[in-house]
Coordinates of C-alpha atoms in Angstrom, one line a residue:
M86 CA 1.3 39.4 12.4
A87 CA 2.9 36.4 10.6
S88 CA 6.1 38.2 10.2
S89 CA 6.2 40.0 13.6
L90 CA 9.1 37.9 15.0
K91 CA 11.0 37.6 11.7
D92 CA 14.7 38.4 12.3
R93 CA 13.9 40.1 15.6
A94 CA 16.4 37.8 17.3
C95 CA 19.4 35.7 16.5
I96 CA 21.3 32.8 17.9
A97 CA 24.6 34.4 18.8
G98 CA 26.3 31.6 20.9
I99 CA 26.4 27.8 21.0
G100 CA 27.9 25.4 23.4
E101 CA 28.1 21.7 23.9
T102 CA 29.6 19.2 26.4
E103 CA 31.1 15.9 25.4
Y104 CA 28.4 13.4 24.7
G105 CA 28.9 10.0 26.3
R106 CA 27.6 6.7 27.7
G107 CA 29.8 6.3 30.8
G108 CA 33.2 7.7 31.6
L109 CA 33.8 11.3 32.8
V110 CA 30.7 12.8 31.3
S111 CA 28.5 10.4 33.2
E112 CA 30.2 11.2 36.5
K113 CA 29.0 14.8 36.2
S114 CA 25.6 16.0 37.5
V115 CA 23.0 17.3 35.1
L116 CA 23.5 20.8 36.6
R117 CA 27.3 20.7 35.9
L118 CA 26.7 19.5 32.3
Q119 CA 24.2 22.3 31.6
L120 CA 26.5 24.9 33.2
E121 CA 29.4 23.7 31.0
A122 CA 27.3 24.0 27.9
A123 CA 25.9 27.3 29.0
T124 CA 29.3 28.8 29.8
R125 CA 30.6 27.8 26.3
A126 CA 27.6 29.3 24.6
I127 CA 27.9 32.6 26.6
E128 CA 31.6 32.8 25.7
D129 CA 30.8 32.0 22.0
A130 CA 28.4 35.0 22.1
G131 CA 31.1 37.3 23.3
L132 CA 29.2 37.8 26.6
R133 CA 29.8 37.4 30.3
P134 CA 27.4 35.5 32.5
K135 CA 26.2 38.7 34.1
D136 CA 25.1 39.8 30.6
I137 CA 22.4 37.1 30.6
D138 CA 19.1 38.5 31.7
S139 CA 16.8 35.6 30.8
I140 CA 17.0 31.8 31.2
L141 CA 14.6 29.2 29.7
P142 CA 15.5 26.0 31.5
S143 CA 14.6 22.5 30.3
Q144 CA 11.8 20.6 32.0
Y145 CA 14.4 17.9 32.6
G146 CA 17.0 19.6 34.8
P147 CA 17.8 22.4 37.2
A148 CA 15.5 25.4 37.6
A149 CA 16.4 28.8 36.2
E150 CA 17.2 30.2 39.6
E151 CA 19.8 27.4 40.3
I152 CA 21.4 28.0 36.9
A153 CA 21.5 31.7 37.5
A154 CA 23.0 31.4 41.0
N155 CA 25.8 29.1 39.7
L156 CA 26.6 31.3 36.7
G157 CA 26.5 34.5 38.7
V158 CA 23.5 36.0 36.8
D159 CA 22.5 38.6 39.3
D160 CA 19.7 40.4 37.3
L161 CA 17.4 37.7 36.0
R162 CA 14.5 39.5 34.4
Y163 CA 12.5 36.6 32.8
T164 CA 12.3 32.8 33.0
A165 CA 9.9 30.2 31.5
T166 CA 9.9 26.5 31.1
V167 CA 8.3 25.0 28.0
Q168 CA 6.6 21.7 28.7
M169 CA 6.8 20.0 25.3
G170 CA 9.3 17.2 25.9
G171 CA 11.7 16.9 23.0
A172 CA 9.9 19.8 21.2
S173 CA 10.9 22.2 24.0
P174 CA 14.4 23.3 22.8
V175 CA 13.1 24.6 19.4
A176 CA 9.9 25.9 21.1
C177 CA 12.2 27.9 23.4
L178 CA 13.6 29.7 20.4
Q179 CA 10.1 31.0 19.9
T180 CA 9.7 32.0 23.5
A181 CA 13.2 33.7 23.4
A182 CA 12.3 35.6 20.3
M183 CA 9.1 36.8 21.8
A184 CA 10.8 38.0 24.9
V185 CA 13.4 39.8 22.9
A186 CA 10.9 41.4 20.5
A187 CA 8.8 42.5 23.5
G188 CA 11.8 44.2 25.1
V189 CA 11.5 41.9 28.1
A190 CA 14.9 40.4 27.6
T191 CA 18.2 41.1 25.7
N192 CA 20.3 38.0 26.1
V193 CA 18.5 34.7 26.6
L194 CA 20.2 31.5 27.7
V195 CA 18.5 28.3 26.6
P196 CA 20.3 25.2 28.1
A197 CA 19.2 21.6 27.6
G198 CA 20.6 18.3 28.7
F199 CA 20.3 15.3 30.9
K200 CA 21.7 11.9 31.8
F201 CA 19.4 9.6 30.0
Y202 CA 22.0 6.8 29.8
S203 CA 23.5 6.7 33.3
S204 CA 20.6 8.0 35.5
R205 CA 17.3 7.4 33.7
R206 CA 15.2 4.6 35.0
A207 CA 11.8 3.3 33.8
Q208 CA 9.5 6.2 33.8
D209 CA 6.6 6.4 36.1
P210 CA 3.6 7.1 33.8
S211 CA 1.9 9.2 36.4
A212 CA 4.8 11.7 36.0
M213 CA 4.4 12.0 32.3
P214 CA 2.6 15.0 30.6
M215 CA 0.2 12.5 29.0
A216 CA -0.2 10.6 32.3
W217 CA -4.0 9.9 32.3
V218 CA -4.1 8.5 28.8
A219 CA -1.1 6.3 29.3
R220 CA -2.3 5.1 32.7
D221 CA -5.9 4.4 31.7
Y222 CA -5.7 3.3 28.1
Y223 CA -2.2 2.4 27.1
L224 CA -0.5 0.7 30.0
P225 CA -3.3 -1.9 30.6
Y226 CA -2.6 -3.2 27.1
G227 CA 1.1 -3.3 27.4
L228 CA 2.1 0.0 25.8
F229 CA 4.7 1.3 28.2
A230 CA 7.4 3.0 26.1
P231 CA 7.7 5.6 23.3
A232 CA 8.7 2.9 20.8
Q233 CA 5.4 1.2 21.4
W234 CA 3.3 4.4 21.3
Y235 CA 4.9 5.8 18.1
S236 CA 4.8 2.4 16.4
L237 CA 1.0 2.9 16.1
M238 CA 1.6 5.7 13.6
A239 CA 4.5 3.9 11.9
R240 CA 2.5 0.7 11.4
R241 CA -0.5 2.6 10.0
H242 CA 1.7 4.5 7.5
M243 CA 3.2 1.2 6.3
H244 CA -0.3 -0.2 5.9
E245 CA -1.7 2.8 4.0
F246 CA 1.3 3.8 1.9
G247 CA 3.5 0.8 1.7
T248 CA 6.4 2.3 3.6
S249 CA 9.0 -0.4 4.0
A250 CA 11.5 -1.5 6.5
E251 CA 14.2 -0.8 4.0
Q252 CA 13.0 2.8 3.8
L253 CA 13.3 3.2 7.6
G254 CA 16.7 1.6 7.3
A255 CA 17.7 4.3 4.8
V256 CA 17.2 6.9 7.5
A257 CA 19.3 5.0 10.0
I258 CA 22.1 4.5 7.5
A259 CA 22.1 8.2 6.4
M260 CA 22.4 9.3 10.1
R261 CA 25.2 6.8 10.6
K262 CA 27.0 8.0 7.5
H263 CA 26.9 11.6 8.7
A264 CA 28.2 10.5 12.1
Q265 CA 31.4 9.2 10.5
L266 CA 32.2 12.8 9.7
N267 CA 31.5 14.1 13.2
P268 CA 34.2 13.7 15.8
A269 CA 31.6 14.3 18.6
A270 CA 29.3 11.5 17.4
L271 CA 28.9 8.5 19.6
M272 CA 28.6 6.3 16.5
R273 CA 31.8 7.7 14.9
D274 CA 33.9 4.8 13.5
R275 CA 30.8 2.5 13.6
P276 CA 29.4 2.5 10.0
L277 CA 26.2 0.7 9.2
T278 CA 25.0 -1.4 6.3
M279 CA 21.4 -2.3 5.3
E280 CA 22.1 -6.0 6.1
E281 CA 23.2 -5.0 9.6
Y282 CA 20.1 -2.8 10.0
L283 CA 17.7 -5.6 9.0
A284 CA 19.5 -8.1 11.2
S285 CA 19.1 -5.9 14.3
P286 CA 16.5 -7.3 16.8
I287 CA 12.9 -6.1 16.7
I288 CA 12.1 -4.0 19.8
F289 CA 8.4 -3.4 19.0
G290 CA 7.3 -3.9 15.4
P291 CA 8.1 -2.3 13.1
Y292 CA 10.9 -0.7 15.2
R293 CA 14.2 -2.5 15.3
L294 CA 17.0 -1.7 17.7
L295 CA 18.6 0.5 15.0
D296 CA 15.4 2.5 14.5
C297 CA 15.7 3.8 18.0
C298 CA 17.7 6.9 19.1
L299 CA 20.6 6.8 21.5
E300 CA 20.2 7.3 25.2
T301 CA 23.1 9.5 26.2
D302 CA 24.5 11.9 28.8
G303 CA 25.4 15.5 28.0
A304 CA 24.1 19.0 27.4
A305 CA 24.0 21.8 24.8
A306 CA 23.0 25.4 25.0
V307 CA 22.4 28.5 22.9
V308 CA 22.3 32.2 23.5
V309 CA 19.5 34.2 21.8
M310 CA 20.3 37.8 21.4
A311 CA 18.3 40.9 20.4
A312 CA 18.8 41.9 16.8
D313 CA 20.2 45.3 17.6
R314 CA 23.1 43.6 19.6
A315 CA 24.1 41.2 16.8
A316 CA 26.8 43.4 15.4
D317 CA 28.7 43.0 18.8
A318 CA 28.7 39.2 18.6
P319 CA 32.2 37.8 17.6
S320 CA 30.6 34.9 15.7
R321 CA 28.4 35.2 12.7
P322 CA 24.8 35.5 14.0
V323 CA 22.1 33.1 12.8
W324 CA 18.7 34.7 12.5
I325 CA 15.4 33.2 13.7
S326 CA 13.4 34.1 10.6
G327 CA 10.4 31.9 11.3
V328 CA 9.3 29.9 14.3
A329 CA 6.1 28.1 15.4
T330 CA 4.8 25.4 17.6
G331 CA 1.7 23.1 17.3
H332 CA -0.1 20.2 18.9
P333 CA -2.1 17.3 17.5
Y334 CA -5.7 16.8 18.6
P335 CA -6.3 15.3 21.0
A336 CA -2.7 16.0 22.1
D337 CA -2.5 13.2 24.6
D338 CA -4.0 10.3 22.6
I339 CA -2.9 8.8 19.3
T340 CA -5.6 6.2 18.6
N341 CA -8.6 8.4 18.8
R342 CA -7.4 11.1 16.4
R343 CA -9.5 11.7 13.3
D344 CA -6.3 11.9 11.4
I345 CA -3.6 9.7 13.0
F346 CA -0.9 11.4 10.8
R347 CA -1.7 15.0 11.8
I348 CA 0.9 16.1 14.3
G349 CA 1.9 19.4 15.8
L350 CA 4.2 20.1 12.9
T351 CA 1.3 19.8 10.5
S352 CA 0.0 23.2 11.5
A353 CA 3.3 24.7 12.8
A354 CA 5.4 24.3 9.7
P355 CA 3.2 26.4 7.4
R356 CA 3.2 29.2 10.0
A357 CA 7.0 29.1 10.4
F358 CA 7.6 29.2 6.6
A359 CA 5.1 32.0 6.2
M360 CA 6.7 34.0 8.9
A361 CA 10.1 33.6 7.2
G362 CA 8.6 34.3 3.8
V363 CA 10.1 31.2 2.2
S364 CA 9.1 27.7 1.1
P365 CA 10.4 24.3 2.1
E366 CA 12.1 24.0 -1.4
E367 CA 14.4 26.9 -0.4
M368 CA 16.0 25.0 2.6
D369 CA 19.6 24.0 2.2
F370 CA 19.3 21.4 5.0
A371 CA 17.0 20.1 7.7
Q372 CA 17.8 19.0 11.2
V373 CA 14.8 16.8 12.1
Y374 CA 14.1 15.4 15.5
D375 CA 14.8 11.7 14.9
C376 CA 13.8 9.9 18.1
F377 CA 12.8 7.0 15.8
T378 CA 13.3 6.5 12.1
F379 CA 9.7 6.8 11.1
E380 CA 9.2 10.1 13.0
L381 CA 11.8 11.6 10.7
V382 CA 9.9 10.3 7.7
Q383 CA 6.7 11.7 9.0
Q384 CA 8.1 15.1 9.8
I385 CA 9.6 15.3 6.3
E386 CA 6.1 14.9 5.0
E387 CA 4.4 17.3 7.4
L388 CA 7.2 19.9 6.8
G389 CA 6.1 20.0 3.1
F390 CA 9.1 18.5 1.5
C391 CA 6.9 15.8 -0.1
R392 CA 3.2 14.8 0.0
R393 CA 1.9 12.6 2.8
G394 CA 2.7 9.0 2.0
E395 CA 5.7 9.8 -0.1
G396 CA 8.2 10.2 2.8
G397 CA 9.5 6.6 2.5
G398 CA 10.5 7.1 -1.1
F399 CA 11.9 10.6 -0.3
V400 CA 14.5 9.3 2.1
E401 CA 15.8 6.5 -0.2
S402 CA 18.7 6.5 -2.7
G403 CA 20.8 8.9 -0.7
R404 CA 18.4 11.8 -1.1
I405 CA 18.8 12.9 2.6
E406 CA 22.5 12.3 2.8
L407 CA 25.2 14.9 2.3
G408 CA 25.3 15.6 -1.4
G409 CA 21.7 14.7 -1.8
D410 CA 18.7 16.9 -2.5
L411 CA 18.1 17.6 1.2
P412 CA 20.8 16.8 3.7
V413 CA 19.1 15.8 6.9
N414 CA 20.8 15.7 10.4
T415 CA 24.3 16.3 9.1
H416 CA 25.7 15.6 12.6
G417 CA 24.2 12.2 12.8
G418 CA 21.1 13.2 14.8
L419 CA 19.7 11.5 17.9
L420 CA 20.2 8.2 16.1
S421 CA 23.9 8.5 15.7
E422 CA 25.4 11.6 17.4
A423 CA 23.6 11.9 20.8
H424 CA 20.3 12.6 22.4
V425 CA 20.1 15.9 24.4
M426 CA 16.5 16.7 23.7
G427 CA 17.4 17.8 20.2
M428 CA 19.3 20.9 21.3
N429 CA 22.2 19.4 19.4
H430 CA 20.1 19.8 16.2
V431 CA 19.9 23.5 16.9
V432 CA 23.6 23.7 17.5
E433 CA 24.4 21.8 14.3
A434 CA 22.1 24.1 12.3
V435 CA 24.1 27.1 13.6
K436 CA 27.4 25.5 12.7
Q437 CA 26.1 24.8 9.2
L438 CA 24.9 28.4 8.7
R439 CA 28.2 29.8 10.1
G440 CA 30.1 27.5 7.7
D441 CA 31.8 25.7 10.7
A442 CA 30.7 22.1 10.1
G443 CA 34.0 20.9 8.8
E444 CA 33.9 17.7 6.7
R445 CA 30.1 17.6 6.9
Q446 CA 29.6 21.2 5.8
V447 CA 26.7 21.7 3.3
K448 CA 28.1 23.8 0.5
D449 CA 26.9 27.4 0.5
A450 CA 24.3 26.8 3.2
R451 CA 22.3 29.9 3.8
M452 CA 19.0 28.7 5.2
G453 CA 17.9 25.6 7.1
V454 CA 15.0 24.3 9.2
V455 CA 15.2 22.5 12.5
T456 CA 12.3 20.7 14.3
G457 CA 11.4 19.3 17.7
W458 CA 9.1 16.4 18.6
G459 CA 7.6 15.8 22.0
D460 CA 5.1 13.6 23.9
F461 CA 2.5 12.1 21.5
G462 CA 3.4 14.4 18.5
D463 CA 3.8 18.0 19.9
G464 CA 5.9 19.8 17.3
S465 CA 8.1 22.9 17.0
V466 CA 9.9 24.3 14.0
A467 CA 12.4 27.1 13.3
V468 CA 13.5 28.4 10.0
L469 CA 17.1 29.8 10.5
R470 CA 19.0 32.1 8.2
G471 CA 22.7 32.6 8.0
D472 CA 22.4 36.2 6.8
R473 CA 19.6 38.8 6.7

């Protein structure tokens, strides 16, 4: 069963809008942004909108029916919405592969995007997936935002393993270096030094301003196609060789976990690698959901690239930079390219495996891993292969 979805589906098309914080992109509705990204992904797959028979919409945006009506998809066979926050786009690759393998769908559109910069306001905790915990136990003590919630894990890691501010800074600097090679990155032409990182204001210790991801407007999308249709795609297909999701326990509370460092990825990553029949050491790159610097460090550990507690040392000395042992977030990530729920991580992985990443191309990239992070540590992971 572990290999039942291996290479049964491929990513045949990718599309993105401009990413921005104001200007023309911010004048567009979320629907229009998602439609633009979807149209580009469909064209990249060599398809027409009417060829799409399944849509997996984001929990932050228009429903599948509205997307279908605007695209002209007149035979919508299957829809589903994954409720895993930022883990949803990668989790949707699993849902799409399952639908394709079961014969329910042939061409699956997965759009994601929002206007977190221009339209988002302070969240109502009652509308969050983890509402009751946040309402009853976190908000009364002043924990209102993700930087505050996730700092609980970051602080504990620093206490137990000696993870340093400079090691978190190494993540921010690596992402910023990669953004200098990416014309689409919002932090292009804005390099970062360790001195500048350490001088940035504390938001909620240990997180500084430059430990936090960008809030942006924009959208990205992919088309997942059945394996037997891949030969018809004009672009090189990228195979979904392993994919899995997982949740920490309890999923909606951090402080009462027996193991505060056990996240969804802890159980999901071994399943994804087993499905693909590979090990972490065989990955040519990793696109890791970097909502905050420590969450990237933590996921590096739980993916199996190093032992727990060694993530801080792993990210130092250029090891996660292009040319290092494991290039991570070659586009700049959520920290320096843009934040569209991590769908831009999936798009970047496809570009790398097609050999289309330009100046930031990882030499001879054949296989990579991409992750998602949502809520209080929900995790998703896909092992992608450039050839079968």
